[in-house]
mmCIF file of C-alpha atoms and ligand atoms in Angstrom:
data_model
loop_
_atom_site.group_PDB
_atom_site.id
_atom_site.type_symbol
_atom_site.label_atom_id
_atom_site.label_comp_id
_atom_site.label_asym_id
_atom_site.label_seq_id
_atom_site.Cartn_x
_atom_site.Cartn_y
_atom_site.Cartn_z
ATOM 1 C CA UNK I 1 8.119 -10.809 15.927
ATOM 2 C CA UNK I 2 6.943 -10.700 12.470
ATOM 3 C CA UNK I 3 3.862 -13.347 11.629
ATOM 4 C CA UNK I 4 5.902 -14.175 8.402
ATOM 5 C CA UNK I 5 10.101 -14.242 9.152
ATOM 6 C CA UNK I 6 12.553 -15.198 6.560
ATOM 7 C CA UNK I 7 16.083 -15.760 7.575
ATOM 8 C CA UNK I 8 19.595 -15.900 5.752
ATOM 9 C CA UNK I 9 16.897 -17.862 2.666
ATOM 10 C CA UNK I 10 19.443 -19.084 0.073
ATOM 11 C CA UNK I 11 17.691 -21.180 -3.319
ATOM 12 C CA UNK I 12 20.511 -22.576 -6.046
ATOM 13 C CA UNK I 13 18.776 -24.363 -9.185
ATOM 14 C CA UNK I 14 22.063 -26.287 -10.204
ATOM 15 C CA UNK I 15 24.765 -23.615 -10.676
ATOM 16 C CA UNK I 16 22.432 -20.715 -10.514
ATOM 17 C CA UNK I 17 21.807 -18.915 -6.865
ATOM 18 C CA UNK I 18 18.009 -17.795 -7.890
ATOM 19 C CA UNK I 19 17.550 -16.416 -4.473
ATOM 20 C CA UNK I 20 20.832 -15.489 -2.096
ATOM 21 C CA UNK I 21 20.594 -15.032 1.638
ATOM 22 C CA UNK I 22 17.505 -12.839 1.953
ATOM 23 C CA UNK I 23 15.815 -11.836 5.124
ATOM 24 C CA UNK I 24 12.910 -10.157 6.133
ATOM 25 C CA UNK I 25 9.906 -10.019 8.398
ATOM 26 C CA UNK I 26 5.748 -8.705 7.598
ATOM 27 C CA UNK I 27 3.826 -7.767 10.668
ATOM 28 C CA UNK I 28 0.501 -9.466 10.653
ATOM 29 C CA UNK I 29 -1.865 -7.007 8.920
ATOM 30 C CA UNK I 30 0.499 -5.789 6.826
ATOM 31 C CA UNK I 31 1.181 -5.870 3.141
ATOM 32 C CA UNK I 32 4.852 -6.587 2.314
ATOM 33 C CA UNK I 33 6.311 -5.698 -1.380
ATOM 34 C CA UNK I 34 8.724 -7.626 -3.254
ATOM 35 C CA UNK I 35 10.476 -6.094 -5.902
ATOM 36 C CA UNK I 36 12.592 -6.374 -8.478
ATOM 37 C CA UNK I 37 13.279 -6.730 -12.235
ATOM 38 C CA UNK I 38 12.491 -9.926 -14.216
ATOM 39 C CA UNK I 39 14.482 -12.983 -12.768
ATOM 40 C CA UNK I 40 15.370 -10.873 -9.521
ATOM 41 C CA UNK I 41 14.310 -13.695 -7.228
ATOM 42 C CA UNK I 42 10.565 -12.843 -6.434
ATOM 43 C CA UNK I 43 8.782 -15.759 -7.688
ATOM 44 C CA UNK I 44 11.168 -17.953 -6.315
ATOM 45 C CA UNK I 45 10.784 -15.922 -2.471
ATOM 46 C CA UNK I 46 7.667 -16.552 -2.922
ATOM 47 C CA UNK I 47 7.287 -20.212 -3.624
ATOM 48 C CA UNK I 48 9.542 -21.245 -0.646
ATOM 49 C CA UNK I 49 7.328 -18.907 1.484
ATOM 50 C CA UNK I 50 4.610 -21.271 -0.074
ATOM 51 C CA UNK I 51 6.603 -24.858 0.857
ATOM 52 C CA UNK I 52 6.288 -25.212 -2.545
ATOM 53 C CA UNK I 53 9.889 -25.448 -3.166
ATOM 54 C CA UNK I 54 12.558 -25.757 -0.280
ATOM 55 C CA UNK I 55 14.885 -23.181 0.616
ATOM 56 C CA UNK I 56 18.859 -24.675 0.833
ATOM 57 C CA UNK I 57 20.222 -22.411 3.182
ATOM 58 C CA UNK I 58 17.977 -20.453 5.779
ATOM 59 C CA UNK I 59 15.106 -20.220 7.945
ATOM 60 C CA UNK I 60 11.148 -19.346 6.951
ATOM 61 C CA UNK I 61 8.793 -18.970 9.963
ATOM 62 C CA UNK I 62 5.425 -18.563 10.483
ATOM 63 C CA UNK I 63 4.563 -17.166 13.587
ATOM 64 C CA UNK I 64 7.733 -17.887 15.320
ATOM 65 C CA UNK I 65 7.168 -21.693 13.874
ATOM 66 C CA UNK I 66 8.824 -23.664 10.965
ATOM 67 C CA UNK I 67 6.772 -24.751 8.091
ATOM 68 C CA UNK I 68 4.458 -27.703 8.517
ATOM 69 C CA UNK I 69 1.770 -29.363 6.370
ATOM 70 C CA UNK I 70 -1.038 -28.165 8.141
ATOM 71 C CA UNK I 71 0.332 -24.511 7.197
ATOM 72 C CA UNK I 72 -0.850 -25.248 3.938
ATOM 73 C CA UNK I 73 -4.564 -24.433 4.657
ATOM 74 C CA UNK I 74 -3.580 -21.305 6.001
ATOM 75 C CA UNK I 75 -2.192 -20.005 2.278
ATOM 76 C CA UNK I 76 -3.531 -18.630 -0.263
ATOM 77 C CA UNK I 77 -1.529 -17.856 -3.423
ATOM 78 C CA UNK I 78 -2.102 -16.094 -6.557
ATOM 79 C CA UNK I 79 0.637 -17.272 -9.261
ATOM 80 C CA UNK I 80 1.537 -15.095 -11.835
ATOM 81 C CA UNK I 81 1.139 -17.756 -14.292
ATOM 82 C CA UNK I 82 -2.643 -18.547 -14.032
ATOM 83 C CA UNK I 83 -3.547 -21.535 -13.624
ATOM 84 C CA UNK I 84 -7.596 -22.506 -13.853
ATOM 85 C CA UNK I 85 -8.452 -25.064 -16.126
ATOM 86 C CA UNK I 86 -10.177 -23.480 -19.089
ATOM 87 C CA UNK I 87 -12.647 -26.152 -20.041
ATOM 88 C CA UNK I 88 -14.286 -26.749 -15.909
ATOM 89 C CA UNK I 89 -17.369 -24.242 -14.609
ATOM 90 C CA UNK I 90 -15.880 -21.488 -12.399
ATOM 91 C CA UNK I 91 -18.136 -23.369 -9.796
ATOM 92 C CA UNK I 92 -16.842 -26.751 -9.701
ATOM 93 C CA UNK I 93 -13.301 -25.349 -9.781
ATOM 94 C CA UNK I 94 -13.105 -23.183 -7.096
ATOM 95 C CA UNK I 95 -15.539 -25.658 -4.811
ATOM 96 C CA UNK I 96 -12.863 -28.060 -5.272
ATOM 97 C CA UNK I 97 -9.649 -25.629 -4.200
ATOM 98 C CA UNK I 98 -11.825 -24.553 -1.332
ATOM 99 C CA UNK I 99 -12.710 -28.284 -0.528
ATOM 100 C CA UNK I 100 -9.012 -28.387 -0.861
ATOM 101 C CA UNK I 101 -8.066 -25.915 1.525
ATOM 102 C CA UNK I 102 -10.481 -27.305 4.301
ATOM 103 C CA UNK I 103 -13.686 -25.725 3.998
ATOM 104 C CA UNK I 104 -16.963 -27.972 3.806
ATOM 105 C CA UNK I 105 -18.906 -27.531 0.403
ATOM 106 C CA UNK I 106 -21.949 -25.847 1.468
ATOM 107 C CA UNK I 107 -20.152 -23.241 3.195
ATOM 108 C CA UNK I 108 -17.393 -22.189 0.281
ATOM 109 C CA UNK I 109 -20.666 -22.285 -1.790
ATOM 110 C CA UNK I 110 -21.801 -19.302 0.262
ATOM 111 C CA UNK I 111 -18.524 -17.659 0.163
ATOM 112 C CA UNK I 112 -18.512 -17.919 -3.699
ATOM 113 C CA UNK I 113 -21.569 -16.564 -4.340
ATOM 114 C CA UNK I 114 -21.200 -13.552 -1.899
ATOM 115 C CA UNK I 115 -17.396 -12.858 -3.609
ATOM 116 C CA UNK I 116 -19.117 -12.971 -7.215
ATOM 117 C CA UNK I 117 -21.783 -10.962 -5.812
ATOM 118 C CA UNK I 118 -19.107 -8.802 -4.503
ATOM 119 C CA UNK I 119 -17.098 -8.570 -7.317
ATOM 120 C CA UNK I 120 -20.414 -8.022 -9.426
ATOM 121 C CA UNK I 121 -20.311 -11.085 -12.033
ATOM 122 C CA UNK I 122 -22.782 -13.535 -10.249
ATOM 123 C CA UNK I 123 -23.552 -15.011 -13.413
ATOM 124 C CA UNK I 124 -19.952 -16.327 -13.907
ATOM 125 C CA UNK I 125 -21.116 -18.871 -11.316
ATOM 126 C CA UNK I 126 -21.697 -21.682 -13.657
ATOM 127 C CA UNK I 127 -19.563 -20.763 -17.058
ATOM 128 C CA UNK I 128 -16.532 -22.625 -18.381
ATOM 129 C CA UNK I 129 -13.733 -20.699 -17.178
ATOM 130 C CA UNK I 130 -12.721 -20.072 -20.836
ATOM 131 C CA UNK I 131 -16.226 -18.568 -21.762
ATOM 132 C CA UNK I 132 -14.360 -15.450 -19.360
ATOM 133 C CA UNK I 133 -12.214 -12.652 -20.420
ATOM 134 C CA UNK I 134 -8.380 -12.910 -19.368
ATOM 135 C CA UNK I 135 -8.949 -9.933 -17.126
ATOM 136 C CA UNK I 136 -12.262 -11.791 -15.430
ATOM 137 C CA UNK I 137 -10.860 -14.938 -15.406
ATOM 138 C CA UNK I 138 -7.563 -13.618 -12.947
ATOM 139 C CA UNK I 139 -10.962 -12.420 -10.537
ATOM 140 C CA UNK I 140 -12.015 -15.752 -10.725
ATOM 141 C CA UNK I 141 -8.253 -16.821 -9.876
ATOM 142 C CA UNK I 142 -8.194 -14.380 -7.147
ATOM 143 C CA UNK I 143 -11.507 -15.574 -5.213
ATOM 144 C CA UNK I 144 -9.659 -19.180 -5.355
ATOM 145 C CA UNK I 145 -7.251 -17.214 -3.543
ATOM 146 C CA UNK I 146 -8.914 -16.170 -0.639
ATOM 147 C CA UNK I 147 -12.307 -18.008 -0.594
ATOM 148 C CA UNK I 148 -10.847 -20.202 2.802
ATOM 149 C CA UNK I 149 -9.432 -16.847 4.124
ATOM 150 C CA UNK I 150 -5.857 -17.607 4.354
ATOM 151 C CA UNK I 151 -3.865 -15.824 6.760
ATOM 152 C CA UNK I 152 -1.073 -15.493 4.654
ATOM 153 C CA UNK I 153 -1.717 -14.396 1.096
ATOM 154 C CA UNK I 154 1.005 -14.376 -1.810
ATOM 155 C CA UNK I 155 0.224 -11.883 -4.757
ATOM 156 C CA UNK I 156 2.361 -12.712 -7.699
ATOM 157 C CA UNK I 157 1.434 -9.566 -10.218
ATOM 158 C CA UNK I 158 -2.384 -9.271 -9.129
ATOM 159 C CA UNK I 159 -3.121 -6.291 -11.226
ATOM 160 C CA UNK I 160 -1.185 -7.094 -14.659
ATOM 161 C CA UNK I 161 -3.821 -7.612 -17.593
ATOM 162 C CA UNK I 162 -6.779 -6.069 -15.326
ATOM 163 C CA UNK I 163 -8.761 -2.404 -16.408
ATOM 164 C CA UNK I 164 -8.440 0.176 -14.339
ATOM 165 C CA UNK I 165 -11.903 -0.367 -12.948
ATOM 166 C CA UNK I 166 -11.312 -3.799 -11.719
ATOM 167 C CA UNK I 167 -7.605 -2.778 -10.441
ATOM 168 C CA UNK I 168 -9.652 -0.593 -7.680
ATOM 169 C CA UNK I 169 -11.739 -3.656 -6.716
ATOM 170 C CA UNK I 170 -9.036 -5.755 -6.112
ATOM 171 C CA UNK I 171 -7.077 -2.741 -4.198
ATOM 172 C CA UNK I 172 -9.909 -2.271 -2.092
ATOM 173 C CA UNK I 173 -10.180 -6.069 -1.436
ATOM 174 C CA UNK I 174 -6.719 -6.317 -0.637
ATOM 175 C CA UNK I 175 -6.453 -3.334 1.932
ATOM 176 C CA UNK I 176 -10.196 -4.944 3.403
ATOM 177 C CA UNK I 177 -8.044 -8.560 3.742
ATOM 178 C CA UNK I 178 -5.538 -6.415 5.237
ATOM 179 C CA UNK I 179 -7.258 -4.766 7.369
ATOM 180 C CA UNK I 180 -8.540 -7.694 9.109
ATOM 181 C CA UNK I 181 -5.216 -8.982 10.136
ATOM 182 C CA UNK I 182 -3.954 -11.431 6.744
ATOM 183 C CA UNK I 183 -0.222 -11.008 6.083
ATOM 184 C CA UNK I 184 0.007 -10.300 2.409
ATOM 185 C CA UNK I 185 3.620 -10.668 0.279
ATOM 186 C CA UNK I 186 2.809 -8.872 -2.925
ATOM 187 C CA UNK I 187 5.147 -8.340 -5.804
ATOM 188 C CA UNK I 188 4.170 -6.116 -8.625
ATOM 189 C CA UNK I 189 6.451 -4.531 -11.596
ATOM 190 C CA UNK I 190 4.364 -0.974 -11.264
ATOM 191 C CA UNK I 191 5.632 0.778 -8.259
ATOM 192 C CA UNK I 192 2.692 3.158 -7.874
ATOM 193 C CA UNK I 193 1.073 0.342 -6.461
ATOM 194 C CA UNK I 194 3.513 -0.666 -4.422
ATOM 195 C CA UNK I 195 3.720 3.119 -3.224
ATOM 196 C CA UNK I 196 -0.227 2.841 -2.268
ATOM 197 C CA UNK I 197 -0.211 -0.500 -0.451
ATOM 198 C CA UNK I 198 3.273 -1.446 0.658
ATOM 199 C CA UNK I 199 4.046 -0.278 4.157
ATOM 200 C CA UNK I 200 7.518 -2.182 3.994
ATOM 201 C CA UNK I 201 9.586 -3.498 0.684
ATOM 202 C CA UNK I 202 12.588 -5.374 -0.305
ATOM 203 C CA UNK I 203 14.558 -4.463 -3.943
ATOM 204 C CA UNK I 204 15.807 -7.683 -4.892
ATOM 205 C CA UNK I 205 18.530 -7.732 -7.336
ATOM 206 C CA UNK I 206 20.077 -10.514 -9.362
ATOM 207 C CA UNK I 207 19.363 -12.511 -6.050
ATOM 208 C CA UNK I 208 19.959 -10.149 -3.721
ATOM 209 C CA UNK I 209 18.301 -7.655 -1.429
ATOM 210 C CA UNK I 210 19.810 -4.290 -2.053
ATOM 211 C CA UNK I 211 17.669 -2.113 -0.517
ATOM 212 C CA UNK I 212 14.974 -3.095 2.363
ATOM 213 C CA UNK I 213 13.178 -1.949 4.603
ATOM 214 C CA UNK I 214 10.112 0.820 5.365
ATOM 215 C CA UNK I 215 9.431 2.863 2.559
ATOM 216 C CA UNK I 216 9.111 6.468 3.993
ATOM 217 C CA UNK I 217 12.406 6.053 6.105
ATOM 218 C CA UNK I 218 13.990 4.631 2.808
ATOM 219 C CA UNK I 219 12.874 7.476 0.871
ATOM 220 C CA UNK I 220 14.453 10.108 3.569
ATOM 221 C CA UNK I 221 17.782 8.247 2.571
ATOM 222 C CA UNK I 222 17.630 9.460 -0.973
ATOM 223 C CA UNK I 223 17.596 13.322 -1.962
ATOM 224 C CA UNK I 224 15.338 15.209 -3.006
ATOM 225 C CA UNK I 225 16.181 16.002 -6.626
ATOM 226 C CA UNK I 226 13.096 17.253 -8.853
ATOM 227 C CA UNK I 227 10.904 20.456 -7.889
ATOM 228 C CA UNK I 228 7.449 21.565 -9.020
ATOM 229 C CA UNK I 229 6.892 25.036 -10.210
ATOM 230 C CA UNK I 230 3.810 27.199 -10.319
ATOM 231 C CA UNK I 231 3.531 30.704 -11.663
ATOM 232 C CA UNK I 232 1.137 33.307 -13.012
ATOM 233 C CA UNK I 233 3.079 34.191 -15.651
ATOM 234 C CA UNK I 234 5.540 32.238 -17.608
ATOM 235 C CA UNK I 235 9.453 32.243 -16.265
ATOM 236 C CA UNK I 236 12.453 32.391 -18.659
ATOM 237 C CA UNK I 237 15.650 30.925 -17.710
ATOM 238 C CA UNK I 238 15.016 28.521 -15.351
ATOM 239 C CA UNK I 239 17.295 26.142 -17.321
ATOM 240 C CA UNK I 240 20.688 28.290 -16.259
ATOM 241 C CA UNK I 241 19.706 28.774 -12.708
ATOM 242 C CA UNK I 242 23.336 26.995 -10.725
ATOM 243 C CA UNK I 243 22.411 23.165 -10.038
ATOM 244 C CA UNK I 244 19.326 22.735 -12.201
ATOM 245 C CA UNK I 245 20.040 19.823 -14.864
ATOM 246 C CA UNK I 246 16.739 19.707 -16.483
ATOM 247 C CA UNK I 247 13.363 21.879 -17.323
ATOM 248 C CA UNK I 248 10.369 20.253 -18.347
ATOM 249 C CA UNK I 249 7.381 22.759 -19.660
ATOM 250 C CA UNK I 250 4.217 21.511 -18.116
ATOM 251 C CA UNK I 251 0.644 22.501 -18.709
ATOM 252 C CA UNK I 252 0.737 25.196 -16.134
ATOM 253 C CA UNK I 253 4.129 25.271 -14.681
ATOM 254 C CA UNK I 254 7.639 23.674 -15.043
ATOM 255 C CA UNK I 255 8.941 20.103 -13.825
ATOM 256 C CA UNK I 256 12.555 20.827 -12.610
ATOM 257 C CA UNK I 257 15.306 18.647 -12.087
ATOM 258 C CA UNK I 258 18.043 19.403 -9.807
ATOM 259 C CA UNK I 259 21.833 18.089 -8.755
ATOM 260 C CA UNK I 260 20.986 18.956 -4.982
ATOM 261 C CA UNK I 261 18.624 20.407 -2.656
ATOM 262 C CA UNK I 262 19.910 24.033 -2.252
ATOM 263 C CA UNK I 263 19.285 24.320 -5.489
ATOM 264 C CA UNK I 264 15.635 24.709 -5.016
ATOM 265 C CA UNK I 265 15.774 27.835 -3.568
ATOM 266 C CA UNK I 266 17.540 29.775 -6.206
ATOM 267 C CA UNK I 267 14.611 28.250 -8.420
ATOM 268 C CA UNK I 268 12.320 29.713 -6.527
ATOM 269 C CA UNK I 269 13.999 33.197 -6.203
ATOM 270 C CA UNK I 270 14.516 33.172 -9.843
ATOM 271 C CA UNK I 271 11.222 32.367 -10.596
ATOM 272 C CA UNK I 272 9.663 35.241 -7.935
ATOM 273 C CA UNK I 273 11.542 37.389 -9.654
ATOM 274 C CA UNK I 274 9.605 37.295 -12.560
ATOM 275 C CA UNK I 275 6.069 36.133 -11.778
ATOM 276 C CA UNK I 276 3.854 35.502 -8.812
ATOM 277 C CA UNK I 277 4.624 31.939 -7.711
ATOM 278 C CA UNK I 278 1.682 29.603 -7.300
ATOM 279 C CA UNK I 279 3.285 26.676 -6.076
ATOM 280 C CA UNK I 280 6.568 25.729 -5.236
ATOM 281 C CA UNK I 281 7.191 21.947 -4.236
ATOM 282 C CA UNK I 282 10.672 19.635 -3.770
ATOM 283 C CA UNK I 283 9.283 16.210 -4.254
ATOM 284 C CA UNK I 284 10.483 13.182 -2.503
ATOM 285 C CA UNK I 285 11.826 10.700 -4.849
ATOM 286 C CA UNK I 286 9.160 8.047 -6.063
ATOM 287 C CA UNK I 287 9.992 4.323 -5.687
ATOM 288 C CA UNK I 288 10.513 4.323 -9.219
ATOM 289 C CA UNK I 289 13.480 6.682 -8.881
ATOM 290 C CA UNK I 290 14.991 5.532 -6.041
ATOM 291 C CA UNK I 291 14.514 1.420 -8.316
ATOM 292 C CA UNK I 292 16.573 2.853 -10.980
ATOM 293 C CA UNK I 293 18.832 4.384 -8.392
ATOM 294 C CA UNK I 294 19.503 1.348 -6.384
ATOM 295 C CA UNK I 295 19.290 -1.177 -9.206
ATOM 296 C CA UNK I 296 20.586 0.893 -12.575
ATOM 297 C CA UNK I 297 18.577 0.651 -15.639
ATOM 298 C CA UNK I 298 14.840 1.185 -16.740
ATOM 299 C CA UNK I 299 12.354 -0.833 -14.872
ATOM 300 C CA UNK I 300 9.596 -2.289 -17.005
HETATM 301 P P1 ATP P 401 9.742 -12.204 -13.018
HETATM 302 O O1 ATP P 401 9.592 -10.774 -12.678
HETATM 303 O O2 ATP P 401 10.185 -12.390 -14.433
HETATM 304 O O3 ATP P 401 8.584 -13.061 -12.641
HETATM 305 P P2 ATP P 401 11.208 -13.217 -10.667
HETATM 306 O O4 ATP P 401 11.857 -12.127 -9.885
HETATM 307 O O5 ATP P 401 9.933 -13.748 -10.163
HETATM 308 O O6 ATP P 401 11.049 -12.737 -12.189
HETATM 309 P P3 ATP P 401 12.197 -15.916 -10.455
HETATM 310 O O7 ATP P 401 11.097 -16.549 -11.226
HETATM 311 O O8 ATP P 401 12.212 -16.073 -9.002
HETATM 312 O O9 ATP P 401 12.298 -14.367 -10.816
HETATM 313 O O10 ATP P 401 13.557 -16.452 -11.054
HETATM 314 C C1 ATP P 401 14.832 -16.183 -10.484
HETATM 315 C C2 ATP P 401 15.896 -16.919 -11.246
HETATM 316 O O11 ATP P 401 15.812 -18.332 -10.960
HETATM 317 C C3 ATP P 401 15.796 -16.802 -12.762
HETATM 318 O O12 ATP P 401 17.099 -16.708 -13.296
HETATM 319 C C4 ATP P 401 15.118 -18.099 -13.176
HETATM 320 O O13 ATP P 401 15.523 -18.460 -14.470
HETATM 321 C C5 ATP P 401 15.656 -19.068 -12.142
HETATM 322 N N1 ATP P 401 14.698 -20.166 -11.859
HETATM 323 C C6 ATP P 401 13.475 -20.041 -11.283
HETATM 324 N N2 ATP P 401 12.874 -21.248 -11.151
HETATM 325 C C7 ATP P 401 13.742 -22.159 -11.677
HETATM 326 C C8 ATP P 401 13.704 -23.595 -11.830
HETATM 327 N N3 ATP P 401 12.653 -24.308 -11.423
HETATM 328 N N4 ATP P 401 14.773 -24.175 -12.398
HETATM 329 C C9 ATP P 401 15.840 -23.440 -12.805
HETATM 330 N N5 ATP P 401 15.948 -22.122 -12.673
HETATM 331 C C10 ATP P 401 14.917 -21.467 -12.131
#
């Protein structure tokens, strides 16, 4: 039984079906990725997961139980359209959403200062929100997230507008939180992080799951289409070999594409032939391949 179950979940906004007869389950412990392109359905999963808005057909359940009031505490949500008041002190903000969310004053003032501690911007502690850059501000946004230590936790785009630097903190945060047993939804537009944290994942299109389930067995499903190439010396006419469509020159070797697996192996004898081979690899698709696969198009 999953700690987070959704079942046949159907959402219609007048004519429009924004969200049509989904299902799935996350473990507890386990971070669960949504994706899809823009106006796929996510935000919309998400906020019904929430009891912010109701679903009109279908079942969401929290440990085997419906939604209740008292489930509320137990959330912790990070919009993608921030929402902290620009004008109030980081401090008297997130006091009040803890307050909020059921934890007495003294101790979320602990828990703030030991996040900003944490997250190494202590002094933030009593400036305006809007004294904060974008990317500092969504840190802010995520402490509000977890300061009561939800056991559910809803990532709406965590990473977008954040340096590189401060995309690792929140990574590491979020496998931490994880790792101690939170059930995390997460929905991002770059698949490599998906690919690093996401266990399990759901493709929503136009309203629709299209492709679900756990992410190495779904990658087994799709071939194995593009090979790496290492030599010693450079190779001529890999781009004739039977089945390869495409030859990419690399800084030391050749990204190959190929129509199907067998392929691969006249790449490599072709390549022997002339040079000592280095490495030879047939990647599995990435996410991002099998996206535009399963859903046509670019992916931004
Ligand atoms: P994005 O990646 O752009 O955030 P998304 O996958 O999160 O997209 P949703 O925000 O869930 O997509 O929107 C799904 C569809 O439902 C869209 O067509 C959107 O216009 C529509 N929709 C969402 N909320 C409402 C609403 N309150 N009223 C009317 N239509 C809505």
């Amino acid at each position: 039984m999953g700690a987070l179950r959704l079942e046949g979940v159907t959402k219609r906004f007048g004519d429009h079906t924004a969200v049509n007869g989904i299902g799935f389950s996350v473990a507890k412990g386990e971070i669960f990725g949504l994706i899809g392109a823009n106006g796929a359905g996510k935000t919309t999963t998400m906020r019904m997961v929430l009891g912010l808005i109701h679903p009109d057909e279908g079942t969401i359940e929290y440990n085997g139980k419906p939604y209740s009031k008292e489930a509320k505490s137990r959330f912790g949500y990070l919009p993608e359209e921030r929402g902290l008041y620009p004008k109030v002190k980081v401090c008297d903000q997130l006091l009040y959403l803890a307050e909020l969310r059921g934890l007495n004053r003294k101790e979320a003032d602990r828990r703030l200062k030991e996040w900003l501690e944490r997250f190494g911007v202590p002094e933030y502690y009593g400036k305006k929100v809007e004294e904060l850059s974008k990317g500092n501000q969504q840190k802010i946004q995520f402490i509000a997230a977890i300061i009561h230590s939800p056991e559910y936790l809803i990532l709406d785009e965590v990473f977008s507008g954040l340096d590189p630097v401060n995309v690792e903190l929140l990574k590491e945060t979020i496998t931490k939180l994880r790792d101690n047993g939170t059930t995390i939804l997460f929905s991002s537009h770059r698949m490599e992080h998906i690919e690093e944290l996401c266990q399990h994942v759901c493709i929503l299109h136009r309203s629709n799951a299209v492709l679900q389930g756990n992410l190495r067995e779904i990658k087994r499903g799709f071939p194995r289409e593009r090979v790496l190439l290492e030599t010693e010396a450079p190779v001529e006419g890999l781009e004739s070999v039977d089945g390869v469509t495409a030859v990419k020159k690399m800084e030391n070797g050749y990204d190959i594409l190929i129509r199907e697996e067998t392929a691969a192996q006249r790449v490599l004898l072709a390549a022997a032939e002339q040079s000592a081979v280095n490495r030879f690899a047939i990647m599995e698709p990435s996410l991002n391949d099998i996206f535009i696969r399963t859903v046509g198009g670019a992916h931004e």
